[in-house]
JSON list of C-alpha atoms and ligand atoms in Angstrom, two decimals:
[
{"chain": "X", "resi": 1, "resn": "UNK", "atom": "CA", "xyz": [-29.77, 7.79, -107.06]},
{"chain": "X", "resi": 2, "resn": "UNK", "atom": "CA", "xyz": [-30.70, 7.27, -110.63]},
{"chain": "X", "resi": 3, "resn": "UNK", "atom": "CA", "xyz": [-30.83, 3.53, -110.15]},
{"chain": "X", "resi": 4, "resn": "UNK", "atom": "CA", "xyz": [-33.00, 3.99, -107.04]},
{"chain": "X", "resi": 5, "resn": "UNK", "atom": "CA", "xyz": [-35.37, 6.08, -109.09]},
{"chain": "X", "resi": 6, "resn": "UNK", "atom": "CA", "xyz": [-35.79, 3.24, -111.67]},
{"chain": "X", "resi": 7, "resn": "UNK", "atom": "CA", "xyz": [-36.54, 0.75, -108.87]},
{"chain": "X", "resi": 8, "resn": "UNK", "atom": "CA", "xyz": [-39.01, 3.11, -107.20]},
{"chain": "X", "resi": 9, "resn": "UNK", "atom": "CA", "xyz": [-40.83, 3.66, -110.47]},
{"chain": "X", "resi": 10, "resn": "UNK", "atom": "CA", "xyz": [-41.15, -0.04, -111.25]},
{"chain": "X", "resi": 11, "resn": "UNK", "atom": "CA", "xyz": [-42.32, -0.71, -107.66]},
{"chain": "X", "resi": 12, "resn": "UNK", "atom": "CA", "xyz": [-44.92, 2.09, -107.83]},
{"chain": "X", "resi": 13, "resn": "UNK", "atom": "CA", "xyz": [-46.19, 0.78, -111.15]},
{"chain": "X", "resi": 14, "resn": "UNK", "atom": "CA", "xyz": [-46.40, -2.77, -109.85]},
{"chain": "X", "resi": 15, "resn": "UNK", "atom": "CA", "xyz": [-48.25, -1.76, -106.72]},
{"chain": "X", "resi": 16, "resn": "UNK", "atom": "CA", "xyz": [-50.55, 0.91, -108.12]},
{"chain": "X", "resi": 17, "resn": "UNK", "atom": "CA", "xyz": [-50.44, 0.67, -112.01]},
{"chain": "X", "resi": 18, "resn": "UNK", "atom": "CA", "xyz": [-49.68, 4.43, -111.93]},
{"chain": "X", "resi": 19, "resn": "UNK", "atom": "CA", "xyz": [-46.99, 4.39, -114.53]},
{"chain": "X", "resi": 20, "resn": "UNK", "atom": "CA", "xyz": [-43.51, 5.82, -113.97]},
{"chain": "X", "resi": 21, "resn": "UNK", "atom": "CA", "xyz": [-43.04, 9.29, -112.45]},
{"chain": "X", "resi": 22, "resn": "UNK", "atom": "CA", "xyz": [-43.73, 12.03, -114.99]},
{"chain": "X", "resi": 23, "resn": "UNK", "atom": "CA", "xyz": [-41.39, 14.37, -113.24]},
{"chain": "X", "resi": 24, "resn": "UNK", "atom": "CA", "xyz": [-38.24, 13.63, -111.22]},
{"chain": "X", "resi": 25, "resn": "UNK", "atom": "CA", "xyz": [-35.70, 15.78, -109.52]},
{"chain": "X", "resi": 26, "resn": "UNK", "atom": "CA", "xyz": [-32.66, 13.68, -108.77]},
{"chain": "X", "resi": 27, "resn": "UNK", "atom": "CA", "xyz": [-29.87, 14.98, -106.61]},
{"chain": "X", "resi": 28, "resn": "UNK", "atom": "CA", "xyz": [-26.92, 13.46, -104.80]},
{"chain": "X", "resi": 29, "resn": "UNK", "atom": "CA", "xyz": [-28.42, 13.49, -101.33]},
{"chain": "X", "resi": 30, "resn": "UNK", "atom": "CA", "xyz": [-32.14, 13.58, -101.81]},
{"chain": "X", "resi": 31, "resn": "UNK", "atom": "CA", "xyz": [-34.58, 13.22, -104.63]},
{"chain": "X", "resi": 32, "resn": "UNK", "atom": "CA", "xyz": [-38.21, 13.54, -105.47]},
{"chain": "X", "resi": 33, "resn": "UNK", "atom": "CA", "xyz": [-40.53, 11.84, -107.94]},
{"chain": "X", "resi": 34, "resn": "UNK", "atom": "CA", "xyz": [-44.03, 12.94, -108.99]},
{"chain": "X", "resi": 35, "resn": "UNK", "atom": "CA", "xyz": [-46.76, 10.56, -110.10]},
{"chain": "X", "resi": 36, "resn": "UNK", "atom": "CA", "xyz": [-50.19, 11.11, -111.58]},
{"chain": "X", "resi": 37, "resn": "UNK", "atom": "CA", "xyz": [-52.38, 9.74, -108.79]},
{"chain": "X", "resi": 38, "resn": "UNK", "atom": "CA", "xyz": [-55.90, 9.77, -107.48]},
{"chain": "X", "resi": 39, "resn": "UNK", "atom": "CA", "xyz": [-55.25, 9.99, -103.72]},
{"chain": "X", "resi": 40, "resn": "UNK", "atom": "CA", "xyz": [-52.55, 10.21, -101.09]},
{"chain": "X", "resi": 41, "resn": "UNK", "atom": "CA", "xyz": [-50.89, 7.07, -99.83]},
{"chain": "X", "resi": 42, "resn": "UNK", "atom": "CA", "xyz": [-51.35, 5.66, -96.33]},
{"chain": "X", "resi": 43, "resn": "UNK", "atom": "CA", "xyz": [-48.34, 5.16, -94.01]},
{"chain": "X", "resi": 44, "resn": "UNK", "atom": "CA", "xyz": [-48.59, 1.38, -94.42]},
{"chain": "X", "resi": 45, "resn": "UNK", "atom": "CA", "xyz": [-48.46, 1.77, -98.25]},
{"chain": "X", "resi": 46, "resn": "UNK", "atom": "CA", "xyz": [-45.40, 3.99, -97.96]},
{"chain": "X", "resi": 47, "resn": "UNK", "atom": "CA", "xyz": [-43.80, 1.37, -95.64]},
{"chain": "X", "resi": 48, "resn": "UNK", "atom": "CA", "xyz": [-44.57, -1.31, -98.20]},
{"chain": "X", "resi": 49, "resn": "UNK", "atom": "CA", "xyz": [-42.94, 0.68, -101.04]},
{"chain": "X", "resi": 50, "resn": "UNK", "atom": "CA", "xyz": [-39.84, 1.21, -98.88]},
{"chain": "X", "resi": 51, "resn": "UNK", "atom": "CA", "xyz": [-39.63, -2.49, -97.94]},
{"chain": "X", "resi": 52, "resn": "UNK", "atom": "CA", "xyz": [-40.01, -3.60, -101.61]},
{"chain": "X", "resi": 53, "resn": "UNK", "atom": "CA", "xyz": [-37.38, -1.15, -102.83]},
{"chain": "X", "resi": 54, "resn": "UNK", "atom": "CA", "xyz": [-34.94, -2.20, -100.13]},
{"chain": "X", "resi": 55, "resn": "UNK", "atom": "CA", "xyz": [-35.54, -5.81, -100.98]},
{"chain": "X", "resi": 56, "resn": "UNK", "atom": "CA", "xyz": [-34.56, -5.24, -104.59]},
{"chain": "X", "resi": 57, "resn": "UNK", "atom": "CA", "xyz": [-31.41, -3.39, -103.36]},
{"chain": "X", "resi": 58, "resn": "UNK", "atom": "CA", "xyz": [-30.64, -6.31, -100.96]},
{"chain": "X", "resi": 59, "resn": "UNK", "atom": "CA", "xyz": [-30.95, -8.81, -103.90]},
{"chain": "X", "resi": 60, "resn": "UNK", "atom": "CA", "xyz": [-27.93, -7.02, -105.39]},
{"chain": "X", "resi": 61, "resn": "UNK", "atom": "CA", "xyz": [-29.32, -7.27, -108.95]},
{"chain": "X", "resi": 62, "resn": "UNK", "atom": "CA", "xyz": [-26.86, -6.49, -111.76]},
{"chain": "X", "resi": 63, "resn": "UNK", "atom": "CA", "xyz": [-27.47, -3.24, -113.64]},
{"chain": "X", "resi": 64, "resn": "UNK", "atom": "CA", "xyz": [-26.74, -3.53, -117.31]},
{"chain": "X", "resi": 65, "resn": "UNK", "atom": "CA", "xyz": [-27.30, -1.58, -120.45]},
{"chain": "X", "resi": 66, "resn": "UNK", "atom": "CA", "xyz": [-28.44, -2.51, -123.93]},
{"chain": "X", "resi": 67, "resn": "UNK", "atom": "CA", "xyz": [-28.74, -0.52, -127.11]},
{"chain": "X", "resi": 68, "resn": "UNK", "atom": "CA", "xyz": [-31.80, -0.91, -129.23]},
{"chain": "X", "resi": 69, "resn": "UNK", "atom": "CA", "xyz": [-33.15, 0.84, -132.38]},
{"chain": "X", "resi": 70, "resn": "UNK", "atom": "CA", "xyz": [-35.60, 3.68, -131.81]},
{"chain": "X", "resi": 71, "resn": "UNK", "atom": "CA", "xyz": [-38.42, 1.72, -133.26]},
{"chain": "X", "resi": 72, "resn": "UNK", "atom": "CA", "xyz": [-37.79, -1.25, -130.95]},
{"chain": "X", "resi": 73, "resn": "UNK", "atom": "CA", "xyz": [-37.64, 1.11, -127.94]},
{"chain": "X", "resi": 74, "resn": "UNK", "atom": "CA", "xyz": [-41.00, 2.62, -128.83]},
{"chain": "X", "resi": 75, "resn": "UNK", "atom": "CA", "xyz": [-42.39, -0.85, -129.17]},
{"chain": "X", "resi": 76, "resn": "UNK", "atom": "CA", "xyz": [-41.13, -2.38, -125.97]},
{"chain": "X", "resi": 77, "resn": "UNK", "atom": "CA", "xyz": [-40.51, 0.39, -123.39]},
{"chain": "X", "resi": 78, "resn": "UNK", "atom": "CA", "xyz": [-42.13, 3.41, -121.85]},
{"chain": "X", "resi": 79, "resn": "UNK", "atom": "CA", "xyz": [-40.54, 6.13, -123.95]},
{"chain": "X", "resi": 80, "resn": "UNK", "atom": "CA", "xyz": [-42.68, 9.00, -122.64]},
{"chain": "X", "resi": 81, "resn": "UNK", "atom": "CA", "xyz": [-39.73, 10.81, -121.19]},
{"chain": "X", "resi": 82, "resn": "UNK", "atom": "CA", "xyz": [-37.43, 10.25, -124.17]},
{"chain": "X", "resi": 83, "resn": "UNK", "atom": "CA", "xyz": [-36.34, 13.50, -125.79]},
{"chain": "X", "resi": 84, "resn": "UNK", "atom": "CA", "xyz": [-37.56, 14.06, -129.36]},
{"chain": "X", "resi": 85, "resn": "UNK", "atom": "CA", "xyz": [-33.95, 14.14, -130.56]},
{"chain": "X", "resi": 86, "resn": "UNK", "atom": "CA", "xyz": [-32.96, 10.93, -128.84]},
{"chain": "X", "resi": 87, "resn": "UNK", "atom": "CA", "xyz": [-31.47, 9.63, -132.03]},
{"chain": "X", "resi": 88, "resn": "UNK", "atom": "CA", "xyz": [-31.71, 6.29, -133.78]},
{"chain": "X", "resi": 89, "resn": "UNK", "atom": "CA", "xyz": [-30.18, 4.18, -131.05]},
{"chain": "X", "resi": 90, "resn": "UNK", "atom": "CA", "xyz": [-31.61, 4.15, -127.55]},
{"chain": "X", "resi": 91, "resn": "UNK", "atom": "CA", "xyz": [-29.87, 2.97, -124.40]},
{"chain": "X", "resi": 92, "resn": "UNK", "atom": "CA", "xyz": [-32.04, 0.77, -122.25]},
{"chain": "X", "resi": 93, "resn": "UNK", "atom": "CA", "xyz": [-30.99, 0.31, -118.62]},
{"chain": "X", "resi": 94, "resn": "UNK", "atom": "CA", "xyz": [-31.85, -3.07, -117.08]},
{"chain": "X", "resi": 95, "resn": "UNK", "atom": "CA", "xyz": [-32.03, -3.70, -113.31]},
{"chain": "X", "resi": 96, "resn": "UNK", "atom": "CA", "xyz": [-31.78, -7.52, -113.18]},
{"chain": "X", "resi": 97, "resn": "UNK", "atom": "CA", "xyz": [-35.13, -8.67, -114.61]},
{"chain": "X", "resi": 98, "resn": "UNK", "atom": "CA", "xyz": [-37.02, -6.27, -112.38]},
{"chain": "X", "resi": 99, "resn": "UNK", "atom": "CA", "xyz": [-36.93, -3.18, -114.49]},
{"chain": "X", "resi": 100, "resn": "UNK", "atom": "CA", "xyz": [-35.94, -1.93, -117.89]},
{"chain": "X", "resi": 101, "resn": "UNK", "atom": "CA", "xyz": [-36.32, 1.64, -119.16]},
{"chain": "X", "resi": 102, "resn": "UNK", "atom": "CA", "xyz": [-34.65, 4.02, -121.54]},
{"chain": "X", "resi": 103, "resn": "UNK", "atom": "CA", "xyz": [-32.26, 6.34, -119.75]},
{"chain": "X", "resi": 104, "resn": "UNK", "atom": "CA", "xyz": [-29.10, 8.33, -120.39]},
{"chain": "X", "resi": 105, "resn": "UNK", "atom": "CA", "xyz": [-28.12, 8.90, -116.73]},
{"chain": "X", "resi": 106, "resn": "UNK", "atom": "CA", "xyz": [-25.32, 7.24, -114.61]},
{"chain": "X", "resi": 107, "resn": "UNK", "atom": "CA", "xyz": [-26.15, 4.08, -112.73]},
{"chain": "X", "resi": 108, "resn": "UNK", "atom": "CA", "xyz": [-24.59, 1.75, -110.22]},
{"chain": "X", "resi": 109, "resn": "UNK", "atom": "CA", "xyz": [-23.14, -1.58, -111.37]},
{"chain": "X", "resi": 110, "resn": "UNK", "atom": "CA", "xyz": [-25.38, -3.58, -109.08]},
{"chain": "X", "resi": 111, "resn": "UNK", "atom": "CA", "xyz": [-28.26, -2.55, -106.82]},
{"chain": "X", "resi": 112, "resn": "UNK", "atom": "CA", "xyz": [-26.31, -3.47, -103.67]},
{"chain": "X", "resi": 113, "resn": "UNK", "atom": "CA", "xyz": [-24.24, -0.32, -104.32]},
{"chain": "X", "resi": 114, "resn": "UNK", "atom": "CA", "xyz": [-27.29, 1.87, -103.78]},
{"chain": "X", "resi": 115, "resn": "UNK", "atom": "CA", "xyz": [-27.38, 1.45, -99.99]},
{"chain": "X", "resi": 116, "resn": "UNK", "atom": "CA", "xyz": [-30.45, 2.05, -97.96]},
{"chain": "X", "resi": 117, "resn": "UNK", "atom": "CA", "xyz": [-33.58, 3.64, -99.43]},
{"chain": "X", "resi": 118, "resn": "UNK", "atom": "CA", "xyz": [-35.78, 5.78, -97.18]},
{"chain": "X", "resi": 119, "resn": "UNK", "atom": "CA", "xyz": [-38.90, 7.73, -98.02]},
{"chain": "X", "resi": 120, "resn": "UNK", "atom": "CA", "xyz": [-38.68, 11.00, -96.18]},
{"chain": "X", "resi": 121, "resn": "UNK", "atom": "CA", "xyz": [-42.12, 12.54, -97.06]},
{"chain": "X", "resi": 122, "resn": "UNK", "atom": "CA", "xyz": [-44.97, 11.96, -99.42]},
{"chain": "X", "resi": 123, "resn": "UNK", "atom": "CA", "xyz": [-47.57, 14.58, -100.33]},
{"chain": "X", "resi": 124, "resn": "UNK", "atom": "CA", "xyz": [-50.63, 14.67, -102.43]},
{"chain": "X", "resi": 125, "resn": "UNK", "atom": "CA", "xyz": [-51.92, 17.75, -104.19]},
{"chain": "X", "resi": 126, "resn": "UNK", "atom": "CA", "xyz": [-53.93, 18.35, -107.36]},
{"chain": "X", "resi": 127, "resn": "UNK", "atom": "CA", "xyz": [-53.79, 14.71, -108.51]},
{"chain": "X", "resi": 128, "resn": "UNK", "atom": "CA", "xyz": [-50.07, 14.62, -108.09]},
{"chain": "X", "resi": 129, "resn": "UNK", "atom": "CA", "xyz": [-48.40, 12.33, -105.62]},
{"chain": "X", "resi": 130, "resn": "UNK", "atom": "CA", "xyz": [-44.87, 13.48, -104.65]},
{"chain": "X", "resi": 131, "resn": "UNK", "atom": "CA", "xyz": [-42.49, 11.08, -102.99]},
{"chain": "X", "resi": 132, "resn": "UNK", "atom": "CA", "xyz": [-39.29, 12.36, -101.50]},
{"chain": "X", "resi": 133, "resn": "UNK", "atom": "CA", "xyz": [-36.50, 9.95, -100.65]},
{"chain": "X", "resi": 134, "resn": "UNK", "atom": "CA", "xyz": [-32.94, 9.73, -99.38]},
{"chain": "X", "resi": 135, "resn": "UNK", "atom": "CA", "xyz": [-30.26, 7.09, -99.70]},
{"chain": "X", "resi": 136, "resn": "UNK", "atom": "CA", "xyz": [-27.79, 6.02, -97.06]},
{"chain": "X", "resi": 137, "resn": "UNK", "atom": "CA", "xyz": [-24.47, 4.61, -98.29]},
{"chain": "X", "resi": 138, "resn": "UNK", "atom": "CA", "xyz": [-24.05, 0.80, -98.17]},
{"chain": "X", "resi": 139, "resn": "UNK", "atom": "CA", "xyz": [-21.91, -0.52, -95.38]},
{"chain": "X", "resi": 140, "resn": "UNK", "atom": "CA", "xyz": [-18.36, -1.46, -96.30]},
{"chain": "X", "resi": 141, "resn": "UNK", "atom": "CA", "xyz": [-18.51, -0.20, -99.93]},
{"chain": "E", "resi": 1, "resn": "LIG", "atom": "ZN1", "xyz": [-31.54, 6.25, -115.06]}
]
Protein backbone atom coordinates (compact mmCIF):
# COMPACT_ATOMS: atom_id res chain seq x y z
CA UNK A 1 0.00 0.00 0.00
CA UNK A 2 2.72 2.39 1.00
CA UNK A 3 4.63 1.77 -2.17
CA UNK A 4 1.47 2.30 -4.22
CA UNK A 5 0.99 5.66 -2.52
CA UNK A 6 4.49 6.73 -3.59
CA UNK A 7 3.79 5.76 -7.19
CA UNK A 8 0.42 7.51 -7.16
CA UNK A 9 1.98 10.69 -5.77
CA UNK A 10 4.71 10.75 -8.38
CA UNK A 11 2.16 10.06 -11.13
CA UNK A 12 -0.15 12.84 -9.91
CA UNK A 13 2.71 15.31 -9.76
CA UNK A 14 3.94 14.36 -13.24
CA UNK A 15 0.47 14.70 -14.75
CA UNK A 16 -0.79 17.77 -12.89
CA UNK A 17 2.22 19.34 -11.10
CA UNK A 18 0.08 19.25 -7.96
CA UNK A 19 2.79 18.03 -5.61
CA UNK A 20 2.47 14.95 -3.45
CA UNK A 21 -0.62 14.36 -1.33
CA UNK A 22 -0.70 16.52 1.80
CA UNK A 23 -2.75 13.99 3.67
CA UNK A 24 -2.92 10.24 3.30
CA UNK A 25 -4.78 7.51 5.06
CA UNK A 26 -3.16 4.19 4.25
CA UNK A 27 -4.80 0.94 5.29
CA UNK A 28 -4.33 -2.67 4.35
CA UNK A 29 -7.31 -2.97 2.04
CA UNK A 30 -8.10 0.55 0.93
CA UNK A 31 -6.46 3.94 1.12
CA UNK A 32 -7.07 7.56 0.34
CA UNK A 33 -4.86 10.45 -0.62
CA UNK A 34 -5.73 14.17 -0.58
CA UNK A 35 -4.20 16.71 -2.95
CA UNK A 36 -4.44 20.47 -3.13
CA UNK A 37 -6.25 20.94 -6.43
CA UNK A 38 -8.27 23.44 -8.43
CA UNK A 39 -10.95 21.18 -9.87
CA UNK A 40 -12.29 17.65 -9.99
CA UNK A 41 -10.82 15.10 -12.38
CA UNK A 42 -12.61 13.69 -15.41
CA UNK A 43 -13.16 9.97 -15.79
CA UNK A 44 -10.59 9.83 -18.59
CA UNK A 45 -8.00 11.52 -16.35
CA UNK A 46 -8.73 9.00 -13.60
CA UNK A 47 -8.38 6.18 -16.13
CA UNK A 48 -5.05 7.63 -17.25
CA UNK A 49 -3.74 7.76 -13.66
CA UNK A 50 -4.78 4.16 -13.13
CA UNK A 51 -3.11 3.03 -16.36
CA UNK A 52 0.14 4.83 -15.51
CA UNK A 53 0.30 3.45 -11.96
CA UNK A 54 -0.38 -0.08 -13.18
CA UNK A 55 2.31 0.34 -15.83
CA UNK A 56 4.89 1.17 -13.17
CA UNK A 57 3.75 -1.85 -11.15
CA UNK A 58 3.99 -4.07 -14.26
CA UNK A 59 7.55 -2.82 -14.88
CA UNK A 60 8.45 -4.52 -11.57
CA UNK A 61 10.82 -1.75 -10.51
CA UNK A 62 13.12 -2.43 -7.58
CA UNK A 63 12.30 -0.59 -4.35
CA UNK A 64 15.40 0.41 -2.44
CA UNK A 65 16.33 2.63 0.44
CA UNK A 66 19.13 5.07 0.98
CA UNK A 67 20.17 7.07 4.01
CA UNK A 68 21.14 10.69 3.57
CA UNK A 69 21.92 13.56 5.93
CA UNK A 70 19.09 15.83 6.96
CA UNK A 71 20.62 18.71 4.99
CA UNK A 72 20.88 16.62 1.85
CA UNK A 73 17.27 15.49 2.23
CA UNK A 74 16.06 19.08 2.52
CA UNK A 75 18.05 19.95 -0.55
CA UNK A 76 16.99 17.14 -2.85
CA UNK A 77 13.60 15.87 -1.78
CA UNK A 78 10.14 16.97 -0.81
CA UNK A 79 10.40 16.95 2.96
CA UNK A 80 7.08 18.65 3.69
CA UNK A 81 5.74 15.65 5.53
CA UNK A 82 8.92 14.94 7.43
CA UNK A 83 8.40 15.21 11.19
CA UNK A 84 10.34 17.94 12.98
CA UNK A 85 12.20 15.37 15.05
CA UNK A 86 13.17 13.24 12.08
CA UNK A 87 16.77 13.16 13.25
CA UNK A 88 20.03 13.72 11.43
CA UNK A 89 19.77 10.80 9.02
CA UNK A 90 16.81 10.49 6.70
CA UNK A 91 15.67 7.37 4.90
CA UNK A 92 14.87 7.92 1.25
CA UNK A 93 12.77 5.29 -0.49
CA UNK A 94 13.46 4.86 -4.20
CA UNK A 95 11.08 3.19 -6.63
CA UNK A 96 13.36 2.37 -9.55
CA UNK A 97 14.24 5.74 -11.03
CA UNK A 98 10.56 6.72 -11.05
CA UNK A 99 10.21 8.12 -7.56
CA UNK A 100 12.26 8.97 -4.49
CA UNK A 101 10.90 10.40 -1.28
CA UNK A 102 11.62 10.35 2.44
CA UNK A 103 9.54 7.76 4.25
CA UNK A 104 9.64 5.62 7.36
CA UNK A 105 6.93 3.14 6.31
CA UNK A 106 7.14 -0.44 5.10
CA UNK A 107 7.47 -1.11 1.40
CA UNK A 108 7.49 -3.98 -1.07
CA UNK A 109 10.80 -5.17 -2.54
CA UNK A 110 9.73 -4.57 -6.09
CA UNK A 111 6.65 -2.96 -7.58
CA UNK A 112 5.43 -6.25 -9.06
CA UNK A 113 4.56 -7.28 -5.49
CA UNK A 114 1.95 -4.53 -5.27
CA UNK A 115 -0.60 -6.25 -7.52
CA UNK A 116 -3.37 -4.36 -9.26
CA UNK A 117 -4.10 -0.71 -8.52
CA UNK A 118 -7.69 0.49 -8.85
CA UNK A 119 -9.16 3.91 -8.14
CA UNK A 120 -12.50 3.35 -6.43
CA UNK A 121 -13.75 6.93 -6.15
CA UNK A 122 -12.47 10.45 -6.52
CA UNK A 123 -14.12 13.50 -5.03
CA UNK A 124 -13.48 17.22 -5.12
CA UNK A 125 -14.48 19.61 -2.37
CA UNK A 126 -13.07 22.89 -1.10
CA UNK A 127 -9.92 22.80 -3.27
CA UNK A 128 -9.15 19.29 -2.12
CA UNK A 129 -9.07 16.34 -4.45
CA UNK A 130 -9.49 13.02 -2.69
CA UNK A 131 -8.57 9.80 -4.45
CA UNK A 132 -9.55 6.46 -2.92
CA UNK A 133 -7.92 3.32 -4.16
CA UNK A 134 -7.68 -0.41 -3.61
CA UNK A 135 -5.10 -3.04 -4.41
CA UNK A 136 -5.68 -6.56 -5.62
CA UNK A 137 -2.97 -9.12 -4.79
CA UNK A 138 -0.61 -10.09 -7.64
CA UNK A 139 -1.26 -13.46 -9.22
CA UNK A 140 1.02 -16.25 -8.07
CA UNK A 141 2.85 -14.27 -5.38
ZN1 LIG B 1 6.36 5.02 2.11
